[in-house]
CSV table of C-alpha atoms (C1' of nucleotides) in Angstrom, one decimal:
chain,number,residue,atom,x,y,z
A,1,UNK,CA,24.7,-12.3,31.0
A,2,UNK,CA,25.9,-9.8,28.4
A,3,UNK,CA,25.2,-6.1,27.9
A,4,UNK,CA,21.5,-5.2,28.8
A,5,UNK,CA,19.1,-3.7,26.3
A,6,UNK,CA,18.8,0.1,26.4
A,7,UNK,CA,15.3,0.2,25.0
A,8,UNK,CA,11.8,-1.1,25.9
A,9,UNK,CA,10.8,-3.6,23.3
A,10,UNK,CA,7.1,-2.8,23.4
A,11,UNK,CA,7.7,1.0,23.1
A,12,UNK,CA,9.8,0.2,19.9
A,13,UNK,CA,7.0,-2.0,18.5
A,14,UNK,CA,4.5,0.8,19.1
A,15,UNK,CA,6.6,3.3,17.2
A,16,UNK,CA,7.3,0.9,14.4
A,17,UNK,CA,3.6,0.0,14.2
A,18,UNK,CA,2.6,3.7,13.7
A,19,UNK,CA,5.2,4.1,11.0
A,20,UNK,CA,4.2,0.9,9.0
A,21,UNK,CA,0.5,1.9,9.6
A,22,UNK,CA,1.1,5.3,8.0
A,23,UNK,CA,3.4,4.3,5.2
A,24,UNK,CA,2.9,0.6,4.6
A,25,UNK,CA,5.6,-2.1,4.3
A,26,UNK,CA,6.9,-1.0,0.9
A,27,UNK,CA,6.8,2.7,1.8
A,28,UNK,CA,8.8,2.4,5.0
A,29,UNK,CA,12.6,2.1,5.0
A,30,UNK,CA,14.8,0.8,7.7
A,31,UNK,CA,16.2,4.3,8.0
A,32,UNK,CA,12.6,5.4,8.9
A,33,UNK,CA,12.4,2.7,11.5
A,34,UNK,CA,15.7,3.8,13.1
A,35,UNK,CA,14.5,7.4,13.1
A,36,UNK,CA,11.1,6.7,14.8
A,37,UNK,CA,12.5,4.3,17.3
A,38,UNK,CA,15.7,6.1,18.1
A,39,UNK,CA,17.6,2.8,17.6
A,40,UNK,CA,20.5,2.0,15.4
A,41,UNK,CA,20.3,-0.6,12.6
A,42,UNK,CA,22.3,-2.9,14.8
A,43,UNK,CA,19.8,-3.0,17.6
A,44,UNK,CA,16.9,-3.3,15.3
A,45,UNK,CA,18.4,-6.2,13.4
A,46,UNK,CA,19.8,-7.9,16.5
A,47,UNK,CA,16.4,-7.9,18.1
A,48,UNK,CA,14.0,-8.3,15.2
A,49,UNK,CA,16.0,-10.1,12.5
A,50,UNK,CA,14.6,-8.3,9.4
A,51,UNK,CA,12.2,-5.7,8.2
A,52,UNK,CA,9.6,-8.3,7.5
A,53,UNK,CA,9.8,-9.9,10.9
A,54,UNK,CA,9.5,-6.4,12.4
A,55,UNK,CA,6.4,-5.7,10.2
A,56,UNK,CA,4.7,-8.9,11.4
A,57,UNK,CA,5.5,-8.1,15.0
A,58,UNK,CA,4.0,-4.6,14.6
A,59,UNK,CA,1.0,-6.0,12.7
A,60,UNK,CA,0.4,-8.7,15.3
A,61,UNK,CA,0.6,-6.1,18.1
A,62,UNK,CA,-1.9,-3.9,16.3
A,63,UNK,CA,-4.5,-6.6,15.6
A,64,UNK,CA,-4.3,-8.1,19.0
A,65,UNK,CA,-4.8,-4.8,20.8
A,66,UNK,CA,-7.5,-3.7,18.4
A,67,UNK,CA,-9.4,-6.9,18.3
A,68,UNK,CA,-9.2,-7.3,22.0
A,69,UNK,CA,-10.7,-3.8,22.5
A,70,UNK,CA,-13.5,-4.6,20.1
A,71,UNK,CA,-14.2,-7.9,21.6
A,72,UNK,CA,-14.6,-6.3,25.0
A,73,UNK,CA,-17.3,-4.0,23.6
A,74,UNK,CA,-19.0,-6.9,21.8
A,75,UNK,CA,-19.0,-9.1,24.8
A,76,UNK,CA,-20.6,-6.5,27.2
A,77,UNK,CA,-23.4,-8.5,28.8
A,78,UNK,CA,-26.6,-6.6,29.8
A,79,UNK,CA,-26.9,-4.8,26.5
A,80,UNK,CA,-28.9,-6.3,23.6
A,81,UNK,CA,-27.1,-7.8,20.7
A,82,UNK,CA,-27.9,-4.9,18.5
A,83,UNK,CA,-26.7,-2.4,21.1
A,84,UNK,CA,-23.4,-4.2,21.3
A,85,UNK,CA,-22.9,-3.9,17.6
A,86,UNK,CA,-24.0,-0.3,17.7
A,87,UNK,CA,-21.4,0.3,20.5
A,88,UNK,CA,-18.7,-1.3,18.3
A,89,UNK,CA,-19.4,1.1,15.5
A,90,UNK,CA,-19.4,4.0,17.9
A,91,UNK,CA,-15.9,2.9,19.0
A,92,UNK,CA,-14.8,2.9,15.4
A,93,UNK,CA,-16.1,6.4,14.9
A,94,UNK,CA,-14.4,7.6,18.1
A,95,UNK,CA,-11.1,6.0,17.1
A,96,UNK,CA,-11.2,7.6,13.7
A,97,UNK,CA,-12.1,10.9,15.0
A,98,UNK,CA,-9.4,10.8,17.7
A,99,UNK,CA,-6.8,9.7,15.2
A,100,UNK,CA,-7.7,12.4,12.9
A,101,UNK,CA,-7.6,15.1,15.5
A,102,UNK,CA,-4.3,13.9,17.0
A,103,UNK,CA,-2.8,14.1,13.5
A,104,UNK,CA,-2.2,10.4,13.5
A,105,UNK,CA,-4.0,10.0,10.2
A,106,UNK,CA,-7.1,8.1,9.5
A,107,UNK,CA,-7.7,4.4,8.6
A,108,UNK,CA,-6.8,1.0,9.9
A,109,UNK,CA,-3.5,-0.8,9.8
A,110,UNK,CA,-5.3,-4.1,9.1
A,111,UNK,CA,-7.3,-2.7,6.2
A,112,UNK,CA,-4.2,-1.0,4.7
A,113,UNK,CA,-2.3,-4.3,5.0
A,114,UNK,CA,-5.1,-6.3,3.3
A,115,UNK,CA,-5.1,-3.9,0.4
A,116,UNK,CA,-1.4,-3.9,-0.1
A,117,UNK,CA,1.1,-6.6,0.9
A,118,UNK,CA,-1.2,-9.2,2.2
A,119,UNK,CA,-1.8,-10.6,-1.3
A,120,UNK,CA,2.0,-10.9,-1.9
A,121,UNK,CA,3.1,-12.2,1.5
A,122,UNK,CA,1.6,-15.4,2.8
A,123,UNK,CA,3.0,-14.9,6.3
A,124,UNK,CA,1.4,-11.5,6.6
A,125,UNK,CA,-1.8,-12.9,5.0
A,126,UNK,CA,-2.0,-15.5,7.8
A,127,UNK,CA,-1.9,-12.8,10.5
A,128,UNK,CA,-4.8,-10.9,9.0
A,129,UNK,CA,-6.8,-14.0,8.2
A,130,UNK,CA,-6.5,-15.3,11.8
A,131,UNK,CA,-7.6,-11.9,13.0
A,132,UNK,CA,-10.5,-11.8,10.6
A,133,UNK,CA,-11.7,-15.2,11.9
A,134,UNK,CA,-11.6,-13.9,15.5
A,135,UNK,CA,-13.6,-10.8,14.6
A,136,UNK,CA,-16.1,-12.7,12.6
A,137,UNK,CA,-16.6,-15.1,15.6
A,138,UNK,CA,-17.1,-12.3,18.1
A,139,UNK,CA,-19.6,-10.6,15.8
A,140,UNK,CA,-21.4,-13.7,15.1
A,141,UNK,CA,-22.0,-14.4,18.7
A,142,UNK,CA,-23.2,-10.9,19.4
A,143,UNK,CA,-25.5,-11.1,16.4
A,144,UNK,CA,-26.9,-14.5,17.5
A,145,UNK,CA,-27.6,-13.1,20.9
A,146,UNK,CA,-29.4,-10.2,19.2
A,147,UNK,CA,-31.5,-12.7,17.2
A,148,UNK,CA,-32.4,-14.4,20.5
A,149,UNK,CA,-33.3,-11.2,22.4
A,150,UNK,CA,-35.2,-9.9,19.4
A,151,UNK,CA,-33.0,-6.9,18.6
A,152,UNK,CA,-31.6,-8.3,15.4
A,153,UNK,CA,-33.5,-9.6,12.4
A,154,UNK,CA,-33.8,-13.4,12.8
A,155,UNK,CA,-34.3,-14.2,9.1
A,156,UNK,CA,-30.7,-13.9,8.1
A,157,UNK,CA,-27.7,-16.2,8.8
A,158,UNK,CA,-25.6,-14.7,11.6
A,159,UNK,CA,-22.5,-15.5,9.7
A,160,UNK,CA,-23.7,-13.4,6.8
A,161,UNK,CA,-24.5,-10.6,9.2
A,162,UNK,CA,-21.1,-10.8,10.7
A,163,UNK,CA,-19.5,-10.4,7.3
A,164,UNK,CA,-21.8,-7.5,6.6
A,165,UNK,CA,-20.7,-5.7,9.8
A,166,UNK,CA,-17.1,-6.4,9.1
A,167,UNK,CA,-17.4,-4.9,5.6
A,168,UNK,CA,-19.2,-1.9,7.1
A,169,UNK,CA,-16.4,-1.3,9.5
A,170,UNK,CA,-13.8,-1.6,6.7
A,171,UNK,CA,-15.8,0.7,4.6
A,172,UNK,CA,-15.9,3.2,7.4
A,173,UNK,CA,-12.2,3.0,7.7
A,174,UNK,CA,-11.8,3.7,4.0
A,175,UNK,CA,-14.3,6.5,4.2
A,176,UNK,CA,-12.3,8.1,7.0
A,177,UNK,CA,-9.2,7.9,4.9
A,178,UNK,CA,-11.2,9.6,2.1
A,179,UNK,CA,-11.8,12.5,4.3
A,180,UNK,CA,-15.1,11.6,6.0
A,181,UNK,CA,-15.4,13.3,9.4
A,182,UNK,CA,-17.3,12.3,12.6
A,183,UNK,CA,-20.7,13.4,11.3
A,184,UNK,CA,-20.4,11.4,8.1
A,185,UNK,CA,-19.1,8.4,9.9
A,186,UNK,CA,-21.9,8.5,12.4
A,187,UNK,CA,-24.4,8.7,9.5
A,188,UNK,CA,-22.8,5.6,7.9
A,189,UNK,CA,-23.0,3.7,11.2
A,190,UNK,CA,-26.5,4.6,12.0
A,191,UNK,CA,-27.7,3.8,8.5
A,192,UNK,CA,-25.7,0.6,8.5
A,193,UNK,CA,-27.3,-0.6,11.7
A,194,UNK,CA,-30.7,-0.3,10.2
A,195,UNK,CA,-30.0,-3.3,8.0
A,196,UNK,CA,-29.7,-5.4,11.2
A,197,UNK,CA,-33.0,-4.6,12.8
A,198,UNK,CA,-36.1,-6.9,12.5
B,1,UNK,CA,7.5,14.3,-37.9
B,2,UNK,CA,10.1,12.0,-36.3
B,3,UNK,CA,10.1,8.3,-35.7
B,4,UNK,CA,6.6,6.9,-35.0
B,5,UNK,CA,5.8,5.1,-31.7
B,6,UNK,CA,6.0,1.4,-31.8
B,7,UNK,CA,3.3,0.9,-29.1
B,8,UNK,CA,-0.3,1.7,-28.4
B,9,UNK,CA,-0.4,4.1,-25.5
B,10,UNK,CA,-3.7,2.9,-24.1
B,11,UNK,CA,-2.6,-0.8,-24.2
B,12,UNK,CA,0.5,0.3,-22.2
B,13,UNK,CA,-1.6,2.2,-19.7
B,14,UNK,CA,-3.8,-0.9,-19.2
B,15,UNK,CA,-0.8,-3.1,-18.5
B,16,UNK,CA,0.7,-0.5,-16.1
B,17,UNK,CA,-2.7,-0.1,-14.4
B,18,UNK,CA,-2.9,-3.8,-13.6
B,19,UNK,CA,0.6,-3.8,-12.2
B,20,UNK,CA,0.1,-0.8,-10.0
B,21,UNK,CA,-3.3,-2.2,-9.0
B,22,UNK,CA,-1.7,-5.5,-7.9
B,23,UNK,CA,1.4,-4.2,-6.2
B,24,UNK,CA,0.8,-0.6,-5.4
B,25,UNK,CA,3.0,2.4,-6.2
B,26,UNK,CA,5.8,1.6,-3.7
B,27,UNK,CA,5.7,-2.1,-4.6
B,28,UNK,CA,6.1,-1.6,-8.3
B,29,UNK,CA,9.5,-0.9,-9.8
B,30,UNK,CA,10.2,0.7,-13.2
B,31,UNK,CA,11.7,-2.7,-14.2
B,32,UNK,CA,8.3,-4.3,-13.4
B,33,UNK,CA,6.7,-1.7,-15.7
B,34,UNK,CA,9.1,-2.4,-18.5
B,35,UNK,CA,8.4,-6.1,-18.1
B,36,UNK,CA,4.6,-5.9,-18.2
B,37,UNK,CA,4.5,-3.3,-21.0
B,38,UNK,CA,7.3,-4.8,-23.1
B,39,UNK,CA,8.8,-1.3,-23.4
B,40,UNK,CA,12.3,-0.1,-22.6
B,41,UNK,CA,12.9,2.5,-19.9
B,42,UNK,CA,13.6,5.1,-22.7
B,43,UNK,CA,10.1,4.7,-24.2
B,44,UNK,CA,8.5,4.7,-20.8
B,45,UNK,CA,10.2,7.9,-19.6
B,46,UNK,CA,10.1,9.6,-23.0
B,47,UNK,CA,6.3,9.2,-23.0
B,48,UNK,CA,5.3,9.4,-19.4
B,49,UNK,CA,8.1,11.4,-17.8
B,50,UNK,CA,8.2,9.6,-14.4
B,51,UNK,CA,6.9,6.7,-12.4
B,52,UNK,CA,4.6,9.0,-10.6
B,53,UNK,CA,3.1,10.5,-13.7
B,54,UNK,CA,2.6,7.0,-15.0
B,55,UNK,CA,0.9,6.1,-11.8
B,56,UNK,CA,-1.5,9.0,-12.1
B,57,UNK,CA,-2.2,8.2,-15.7
B,58,UNK,CA,-3.0,4.6,-14.8
B,59,UNK,CA,-5.1,5.6,-11.8
B,60,UNK,CA,-7.1,8.2,-13.9
B,61,UNK,CA,-7.7,5.6,-16.5
B,62,UNK,CA,-9.0,3.2,-13.9
B,63,UNK,CA,-11.3,5.6,-12.1
B,64,UNK,CA,-12.7,7.0,-15.3
B,65,UNK,CA,-13.6,3.6,-16.7
B,66,UNK,CA,-14.9,2.2,-13.4
B,67,UNK,CA,-16.9,5.3,-12.5
B,68,UNK,CA,-18.4,5.6,-16.0
B,69,UNK,CA,-19.5,2.0,-15.9
B,70,UNK,CA,-21.1,2.4,-12.5
B,71,UNK,CA,-22.7,5.7,-13.4
B,72,UNK,CA,-24.3,3.9,-16.4
B,73,UNK,CA,-25.8,1.4,-14.1
B,74,UNK,CA,-27.0,4.0,-11.6
B,75,UNK,CA,-28.5,6.2,-14.4
B,76,UNK,CA,-30.6,3.5,-15.9
B,77,UNK,CA,-34.1,5.0,-16.1
B,78,UNK,CA,-37.2,2.8,-15.8
B,79,UNK,CA,-35.9,1.0,-12.7
B,80,UNK,CA,-36.6,2.4,-9.3
B,81,UNK,CA,-33.9,4.2,-7.3
B,82,UNK,CA,-33.4,1.2,-5.0
B,83,UNK,CA,-33.2,-1.2,-8.0
B,84,UNK,CA,-30.5,0.9,-9.5
B,85,UNK,CA,-28.4,0.8,-6.3
B,86,UNK,CA,-29.0,-2.9,-6.1
B,87,UNK,CA,-27.8,-3.3,-9.7
B,88,UNK,CA,-24.7,-1.3,-8.8
B,89,UNK,CA,-23.9,-3.7,-5.9
B,90,UNK,CA,-24.5,-6.7,-8.3
B,91,UNK,CA,-22.0,-5.2,-10.7
B,92,UNK,CA,-19.4,-5.0,-7.9
B,93,UNK,CA,-20.1,-8.7,-7.0
B,94,UNK,CA,-19.7,-9.7,-10.6
B,95,UNK,CA,-16.5,-7.8,-11.0
B,96,UNK,CA,-14.9,-9.2,-7.9
B,97,UNK,CA,-16.0,-12.7,-8.9
B,98,UNK,CA,-14.7,-12.3,-12.4
B,99,UNK,CA,-11.4,-10.9,-11.2
B,100,UNK,CA,-11.0,-13.7,-8.7
B,101,UNK,CA,-11.7,-16.4,-11.3
B,102,UNK,CA,-9.5,-14.9,-14.0
B,103,UNK,CA,-6.6,-14.8,-11.5
B,104,UNK,CA,-6.4,-11.0,-11.6
B,105,UNK,CA,-6.7,-10.9,-7.8
B,106,UNK,CA,-9.5,-9.2,-5.9
B,107,UNK,CA,-10.0,-5.6,-4.7
B,108,UNK,CA,-10.2,-2.2,-6.1
B,109,UNK,CA,-7.3,0.0,-7.4
B,110,UNK,CA,-9.0,3.1,-5.9
B,111,UNK,CA,-9.4,1.6,-2.5
B,112,UNK,CA,-5.9,0.3,-2.5
B,113,UNK,CA,-4.6,3.8,-3.4
B,114,UNK,CA,-6.7,5.5,-0.7
B,115,UNK,CA,-5.2,3.1,1.9
B,116,UNK,CA,-1.6,3.5,0.8
B,117,UNK,CA,-0.1,6.5,-1.1
B,118,UNK,CA,-3.0,8.8,-1.2
B,119,UNK,CA,-2.2,10.2,2.2
B,120,UNK,CA,1.3,11.0,1.2
B,121,UNK,CA,0.8,12.3,-2.3
B,122,UNK,CA,-1.5,15.3,-2.8
B,123,UNK,CA,-1.6,14.9,-6.6
B,124,UNK,CA,-2.8,11.3,-6.2
B,125,UNK,CA,-5.2,12.3,-3.5
B,126,UNK,CA,-6.8,14.9,-5.8
B,127,UNK,CA,-7.5,12.1,-8.4
B,128,UNK,CA,-9.3,9.9,-5.9
B,129,UNK,CA,-11.1,12.8,-4.3
B,130,UNK,CA,-12.5,14.0,-7.6
B,131,UNK,CA,-13.6,10.5,-8.4
B,132,UNK,CA,-15.2,10.2,-4.9
B,133,UNK,CA,-17.2,13.4,-5.6
B,134,UNK,CA,-18.5,12.0,-8.8
B,135,UNK,CA,-19.5,8.7,-7.3
B,136,UNK,CA,-21.2,10.3,-4.4
B,137,UNK,CA,-23.2,12.6,-6.8
B,138,UNK,CA,-24.4,9.7,-9.0
B,139,UNK,CA,-25.4,7.8,-5.9
B,140,UNK,CA,-27.1,10.8,-4.4
B,141,UNK,CA,-29.2,11.3,-7.5
B,142,UNK,CA,-30.3,7.7,-7.7
B,143,UNK,CA,-31.1,7.7,-4.0
B,144,UNK,CA,-33.2,10.9,-4.2
B,145,UNK,CA,-35.0,9.3,-7.1
B,146,UNK,CA,-35.6,6.3,-4.9
B,147,UNK,CA,-37.0,8.5,-2.1
B,148,UNK,CA,-39.4,10.1,-4.6
B,149,UNK,CA,-40.6,6.8,-6.1
B,150,UNK,CA,-40.9,5.4,-2.6
B,151,UNK,CA,-38.3,2.6,-2.9
B,152,UNK,CA,-35.8,4.3,-0.6
B,153,UNK,CA,-36.5,5.4,3.0
B,154,UNK,CA,-37.3,9.1,2.9
B,155,UNK,CA,-36.3,9.9,6.5
B,156,UNK,CA,-32.6,10.1,5.8
B,157,UNK,CA,-30.4,12.6,4.0
B,158,UNK,CA,-29.6,11.3,0.5
B,159,UNK,CA,-26.0,12.5,0.9
B,160,UNK,CA,-25.6,10.4,4.1
B,161,UNK,CA,-27.1,7.4,2.2
B,162,UNK,CA,-24.7,8.0,-0.7
B,163,UNK,CA,-21.8,7.9,1.8
B,164,UNK,CA,-23.2,4.7,3.3
B,165,UNK,CA,-23.4,3.0,-0.1
B,166,UNK,CA,-19.9,4.1,-1.0
B,167,UNK,CA,-18.6,2.7,2.3
B,168,UNK,CA,-20.5,-0.5,1.7
B,169,UNK,CA,-18.8,-0.9,-1.7
B,170,UNK,CA,-15.4,-0.2,-0.3
B,171,UNK,CA,-16.1,-2.7,2.5
B,172,UNK,CA,-17.1,-5.3,-0.1
B,173,UNK,CA,-13.8,-4.7,-2.0
B,174,UNK,CA,-11.8,-5.2,1.2
B,175,UNK,CA,-13.9,-8.3,2.0
B,176,UNK,CA,-13.1,-9.7,-1.4
B,177,UNK,CA,-9.4,-9.2,-0.8
B,178,UNK,CA,-9.9,-10.9,2.5
B,179,UNK,CA,-11.1,-14.0,0.7
B,180,UNK,CA,-14.8,-13.5,0.5
B,181,UNK,CA,-16.3,-15.3,-2.5
B,182,UNK,CA,-19.5,-14.6,-4.5
B,183,UNK,CA,-21.9,-16.1,-1.9
B,184,UNK,CA,-20.5,-14.0,0.9
B,185,UNK,CA,-20.4,-10.8,-1.2
B,186,UNK,CA,-24.0,-11.4,-2.3
B,187,UNK,CA,-25.0,-11.7,1.4
B,188,UNK,CA,-23.3,-8.5,2.2
B,189,UNK,CA,-25.0,-6.7,-0.7
B,190,UNK,CA,-28.4,-8.0,0.1
B,191,UNK,CA,-28.1,-7.2,3.8
B,192,UNK,CA,-26.7,-3.8,3.1
B,193,UNK,CA,-29.6,-2.9,0.8
B,194,UNK,CA,-32.0,-3.5,3.6
B,195,UNK,CA,-30.7,-0.3,5.3
B,196,UNK,CA,-32.1,1.7,2.4
B,197,UNK,CA,-35.6,0.4,2.3
B,198,UNK,CA,-38.5,2.4,3.9
C,1,DT,C1',40.4,-8.5,37.9
C,2,DT,C1',39.5,-11.3,33.9
C,3,DC,C1',36.5,-13.8,31.0
C,4,DT,C1',32.2,-14.4,28.6
C,5,DT,C1',28.3,-12.8,26.5
C,6,DT,C1',25.3,-9.5,24.6
C,7,DT,C1',24.3,-5.0,22.8
C,8,DT,C1',25.6,-0.9,20.5
C,9,DG,C1',27.4,2.5,17.1
C,10,DG,C1',28.8,3.2,12.7
C,11,DA,C1',30.9,2.1,8.7
C,12,DA,C1',30.8,-1.1,4.9
C,13,DT,C1',28.6,-4.1,1.5
C,14,DG,C1',26.2,-5.5,-2.4
C,15,DT,C1',21.9,-4.6,-4.7
C,16,DT,C1',18.3,-2.2,-6.6
C,17,DA,C1',15.9,2.0,-7.2
C,18,DG,C1',14.4,5.9,-10.3
C,19,DA,C1',16.1,8.6,-13.8
C,20,DT,C1',19.4,10.2,-17.7
C,21,DA,C1',22.8,10.4,-21.6
C,22,DC,C1',23.7,9.5,-26.0
C,23,DA,C1',24.0,7.6,-30.3
C,24,DA,C1',21.6,4.7,-33.6
C,25,DA,C1',17.2,4.1,-35.9
C,26,DA,C1',13.1,5.4,-38.3
C,27,DC,C1',10.1,8.1,-40.2
C,28,DG,C1',8.1,12.8,-42.9
C,29,DA,C1',9.5,16.9,-45.1
C,30,DA,C1',12.2,19.5,-48.3
D,1,DT,C1',18.8,12.3,-51.0
D,2,DT,C1',19.5,15.1,-47.2
D,3,DC,C1',17.6,17.3,-43.1
D,4,DG,C1',15.0,17.7,-38.9
D,5,DT,C1',12.6,15.3,-35.4
D,6,DT,C1',11.2,11.8,-32.5
D,7,DT,C1',11.7,7.2,-30.7
D,8,DT,C1',14.4,3.4,-29.2
D,9,DG,C1',18.3,0.5,-27.1
D,10,DT,C1',22.1,0.4,-24.2
D,11,DA,C1',24.9,2.0,-20.9
D,12,DT,C1',25.3,4.7,-17.0
D,13,DC,C1',24.6,7.7,-13.0
D,14,DT,C1',23.6,8.7,-8.3
D,15,DA,C1',20.9,7.8,-4.4
D,16,DA,C1',18.6,4.7,-1.6
D,17,DC,C1',17.8,0.3,-0.1
D,18,DA,C1',18.1,-4.0,3.2
D,19,DT,C1',21.5,-6.3,5.4
D,20,DT,C1',26.0,-7.5,7.5
D,21,DC,C1',30.5,-6.7,9.8
D,22,DC,C1',33.3,-5.5,13.4
D,23,DA,C1',35.2,-3.3,17.1
D,24,DA,C1',33.9,-0.8,21.3
D,25,DA,C1',30.9,-0.9,25.3
D,26,DA,C1',28.5,-2.8,29.2
D,27,DA,C1',27.1,-5.9,32.1
D,28,DG,C1',27.3,-10.6,35.2
D,29,DA,C1',30.2,-14.7,36.3
D,30,DA,C1',34.4,-16.7,37.6
DNA sequence: TTCTTTTTGGAATGTTAGATACAAAACGAA
DNA sequence: TTCGTTTTGTATCTAACATTCCAAAAAGAA
């Protein structure tokens, strides 16, 4: 059977994810990855093949956990369509505030990736594009529900509104990285929601 | 007096700016900079001292030209406050569309910088922070004008609204890098403007 | 135990990075 | 023309980079 692994793969991915999130693909060295995981180069390469594979694993882990969490909020029944979008933005604000206070640094790994390597790496681009499609779909459904229950303006294409909310979220992530705190983010969210009301 | 320069400094800065814009600080090598400028390492280092200095020069050049252009739009008299903000968003859409069609790639150098090295380089962070302050001020003035002339909702703090518009712009930049074309960007802009109306 | 297989530690490899050294070149000033 | 000064081209330096190699270690299977 061979010698067993001395590490937990998901724990390693989590550590790698945080490092790539903070420093980006180009700004992270394999030495950094060894340091934050506690693994040697051998174990890292034996398991994950290359820095780029490891990056994609970390990014996929991030988008799947993030998007799942957000989809859960968006799919909450009972609440109106608008309330579900409002809840999503509240989650974003909470996340950014928590990350800031725990010293993890602000911003979103996905946004950071879109604005850096995604344009130069088709494989990475595919990961973020697939994730974007999922998020747009979830949003679109919630917004259509909102148009049916009367909480969301019915005179706009729900697809356009989904793009708007996605942009708003990205903008809030960038604002957080620019130093915006909870109060400012809450202002952005509550103002941004106004655009959706009938 | 010494030997005269064989290159135009601003032309070099423009070329360097495009390269850093496309690949970021970490993703751009000094060899890349020599290639796009046509200069040797000697001339580059003799004039700009280091890769980091050159990056800050390029970033400063970008933010000053960009923010000046946007301030011009925002300061147009005659038009209402809301119309001036609407005009700003239209400029963003036009820029992104033009960049996309000219193959220059989408997105904003400032946003790319905020989401990558700004958090790890205080000198760079200062440049984007100073620029952010300027943009927020211009926006705030236009929005206050809008509240006075009745085109902008008066029940919100103009500072909060300025942050909202800034986030919206950043979000549109990220959306453009995610593949959003002119139609989608126009939808985001026109939806986003709704949040400002009384 | 012995064999087979896999992981692990650490050194080694080849490449590229940012930055410099230095002499030749190109000008104005004297 | 000669001198002083700055730029330029080439060569070079050291450090860092991603990746590979290989032998020792650790398990199950025979």
